[in-house]
Every structure is written in C-alpha cells, then in structure tokens.
C-alpha positions as semicolon CSV with decimal commas, in nm:
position;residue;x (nm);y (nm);z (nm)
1;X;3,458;0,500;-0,049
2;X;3,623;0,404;-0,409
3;X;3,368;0,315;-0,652
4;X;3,422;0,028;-0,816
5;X;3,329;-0,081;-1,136
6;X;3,057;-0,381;-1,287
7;X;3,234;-0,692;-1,289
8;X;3,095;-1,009;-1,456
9;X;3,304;-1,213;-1,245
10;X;3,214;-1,059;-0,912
11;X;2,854;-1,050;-1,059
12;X;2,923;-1,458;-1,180
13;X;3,052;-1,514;-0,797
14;X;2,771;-1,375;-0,614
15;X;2,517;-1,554;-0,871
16;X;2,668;-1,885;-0,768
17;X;2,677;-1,776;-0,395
18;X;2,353;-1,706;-0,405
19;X;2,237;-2,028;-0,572
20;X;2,389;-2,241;-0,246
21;X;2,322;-2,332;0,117
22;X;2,637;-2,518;0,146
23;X;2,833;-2,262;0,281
24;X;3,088;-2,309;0,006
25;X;3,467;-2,226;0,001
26;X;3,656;-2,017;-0,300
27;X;3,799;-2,302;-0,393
28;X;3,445;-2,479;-0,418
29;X;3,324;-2,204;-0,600
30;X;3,649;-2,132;-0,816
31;X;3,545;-2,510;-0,952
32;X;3,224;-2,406;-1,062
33;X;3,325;-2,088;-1,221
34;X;3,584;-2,255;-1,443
35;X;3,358;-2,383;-1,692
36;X;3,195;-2,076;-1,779
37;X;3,503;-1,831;-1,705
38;X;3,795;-2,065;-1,816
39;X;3,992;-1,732;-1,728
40;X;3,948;-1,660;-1,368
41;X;4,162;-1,711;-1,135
42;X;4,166;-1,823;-0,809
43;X;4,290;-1,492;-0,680
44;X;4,029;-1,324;-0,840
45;X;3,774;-1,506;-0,726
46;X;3,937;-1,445;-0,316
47;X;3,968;-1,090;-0,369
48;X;3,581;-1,023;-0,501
49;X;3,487;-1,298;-0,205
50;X;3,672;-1,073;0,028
51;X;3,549;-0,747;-0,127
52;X;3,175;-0,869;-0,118
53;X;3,221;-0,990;0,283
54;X;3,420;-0,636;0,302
55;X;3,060;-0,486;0,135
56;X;2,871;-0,630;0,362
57;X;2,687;-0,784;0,062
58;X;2,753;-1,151;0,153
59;X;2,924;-1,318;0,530
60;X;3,265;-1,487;0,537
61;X;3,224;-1,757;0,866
62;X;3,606;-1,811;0,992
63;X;3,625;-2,187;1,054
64;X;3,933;-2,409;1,233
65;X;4,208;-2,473;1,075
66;X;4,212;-2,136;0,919
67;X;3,874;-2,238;0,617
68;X;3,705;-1,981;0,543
69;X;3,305;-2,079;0,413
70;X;3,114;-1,803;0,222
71;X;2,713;-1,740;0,301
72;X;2,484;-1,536;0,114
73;X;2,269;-1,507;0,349
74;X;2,382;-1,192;0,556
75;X;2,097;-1,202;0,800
76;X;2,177;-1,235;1,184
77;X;2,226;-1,650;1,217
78;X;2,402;-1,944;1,386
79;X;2,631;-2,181;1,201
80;X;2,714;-2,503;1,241
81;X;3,064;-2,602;1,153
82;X;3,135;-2,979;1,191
83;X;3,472;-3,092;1,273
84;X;3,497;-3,425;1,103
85;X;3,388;-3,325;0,729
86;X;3,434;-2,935;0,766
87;X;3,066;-2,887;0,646
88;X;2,905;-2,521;0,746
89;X;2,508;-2,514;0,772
90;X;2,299;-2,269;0,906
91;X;2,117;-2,373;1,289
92;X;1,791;-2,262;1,332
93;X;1,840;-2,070;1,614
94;X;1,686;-1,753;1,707
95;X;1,933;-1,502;1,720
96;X;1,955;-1,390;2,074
97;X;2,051;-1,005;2,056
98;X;2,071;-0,921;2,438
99;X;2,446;-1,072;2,343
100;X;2,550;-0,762;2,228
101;X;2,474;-0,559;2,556
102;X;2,605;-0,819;2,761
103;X;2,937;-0,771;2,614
104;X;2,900;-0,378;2,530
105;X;2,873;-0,387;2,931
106;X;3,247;-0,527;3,029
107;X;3,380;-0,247;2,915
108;X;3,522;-0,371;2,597
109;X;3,353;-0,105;2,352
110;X;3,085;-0,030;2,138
111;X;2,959;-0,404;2,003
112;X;2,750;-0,412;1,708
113;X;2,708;-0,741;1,641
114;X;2,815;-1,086;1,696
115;X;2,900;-1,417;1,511
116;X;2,793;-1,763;1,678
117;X;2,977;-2,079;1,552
118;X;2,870;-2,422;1,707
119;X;3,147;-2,683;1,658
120;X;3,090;-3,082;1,700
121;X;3,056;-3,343;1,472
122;X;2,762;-3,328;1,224
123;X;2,452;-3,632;1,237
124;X;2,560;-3,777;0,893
125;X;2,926;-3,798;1,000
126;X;2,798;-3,982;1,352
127;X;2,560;-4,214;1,147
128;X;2,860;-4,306;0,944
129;X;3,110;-4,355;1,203
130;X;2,901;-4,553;1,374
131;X;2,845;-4,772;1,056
132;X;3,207;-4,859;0,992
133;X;3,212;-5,019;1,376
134;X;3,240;-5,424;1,317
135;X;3,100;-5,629;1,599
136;X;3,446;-5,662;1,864
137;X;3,572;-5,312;1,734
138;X;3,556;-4,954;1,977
139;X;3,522;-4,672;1,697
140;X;3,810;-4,438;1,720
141;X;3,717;-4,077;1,813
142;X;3,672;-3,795;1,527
C-alpha cells in the first residue's frame, strides 16, 4: 500500500468529522473548513473523504438520490436516512451479525460485513407536516 504523507487538511477533515453526529456531507463540511483553510477545495476535501472511507478510518453511508453522508463512527451500526429532509442519524439498534452467514450461505461469496439503512420520514419532519395542516385541508404526502 502507498504511504501517504501528513496532511493538515485530511487531519482538519477528520477533526471536524469527528466533532459531529450529523452525518454530514462534503459539502457540509467543505463550509466549515473554509474559514480556517480559505484554500481548500471542494475536491480536496472529496478525495481525503473518499481516501479516509477507502482507510477504513471513517464510513461513507450511500443515501437516495445519489448523497453521500460521512460518519466517524466506524463501528458496526444502523442508520436512519429520512426521505423528506435527507437527515442521516444513527438507530440504536443492535447490530444483528447472524446477517452475514445468512447471506455467506446463498452462495453469493465470502460476506464480511453488512450496511443497514432504514428509510422513512424522520419524527421532526412528521411533527411538522402535520403542523402546516389547516382545519378542511388533507396534508399532501412527503
């Protein structure tokens, strides 16, 4: 494997990575950078995401629509991805690891591990919705 060298921007990235539990995106975190790195660029700041997730140091979840949210926390979890804000959390859910063998057995290959997104709408983005209903009106579906 190459050996790369110390980078205060990778070093800058994972710092504010680490810092969250929003499950941020590169542009989210891009935004934050700026005012300390005027400099960086957005491409940096995908390729040391991407070369961090490719480290194994920190978890890229693949949402709809093509987002991709960024977690520190590399630990075996759920996520919870609503569809109506885009917001990622983590659901605590034990992580059930008889998964694995149950799809190591149809044959497909050797499975290591797995990734579990939940997809729905999120309680905030219900409460609200159901806020903005006048008396007379039928909400329109997320």
């Amino acid at each position: 494997m190459k050996i790369r060298k110390h980078s205060r921007q990778r070093d800058a990235i994972l710092k504010n990575l680490s810092s969250r539990l929003d499950h941020p995106t590169a542009d989210m975190i891009y935004r934050d950078l700026r005012e300390e790195y005027p400099r960086i660029s957005l491409g940096t700041v995908y390729r040391n995401l991407n070369l961090l997730a490719e480290l194994g140091q920190i978890r890229k979840i693949h949402c709809e629509g093509g987002t991709e949210h960024y977690d520190y926390d590399t630990s075996d979890h759920c996520h919870f991805v609503c569809k109506h804000c885009g917001g990622v959390v983590d659901l605590p859910l034990e992580t059930d690891h008889q998964l694995n063998a149950l799809a190591a057995e149809t044959g497909i290959g050797s499975v290591e591990c797995h990734a579990l997104v939940f997809y729905g709408i999120c309680s905030s983005c219900q409460a609200a919705a159901k806020g903005t209903v006048s008396r007379g009106q039928v909400a329109a579906p997320l």
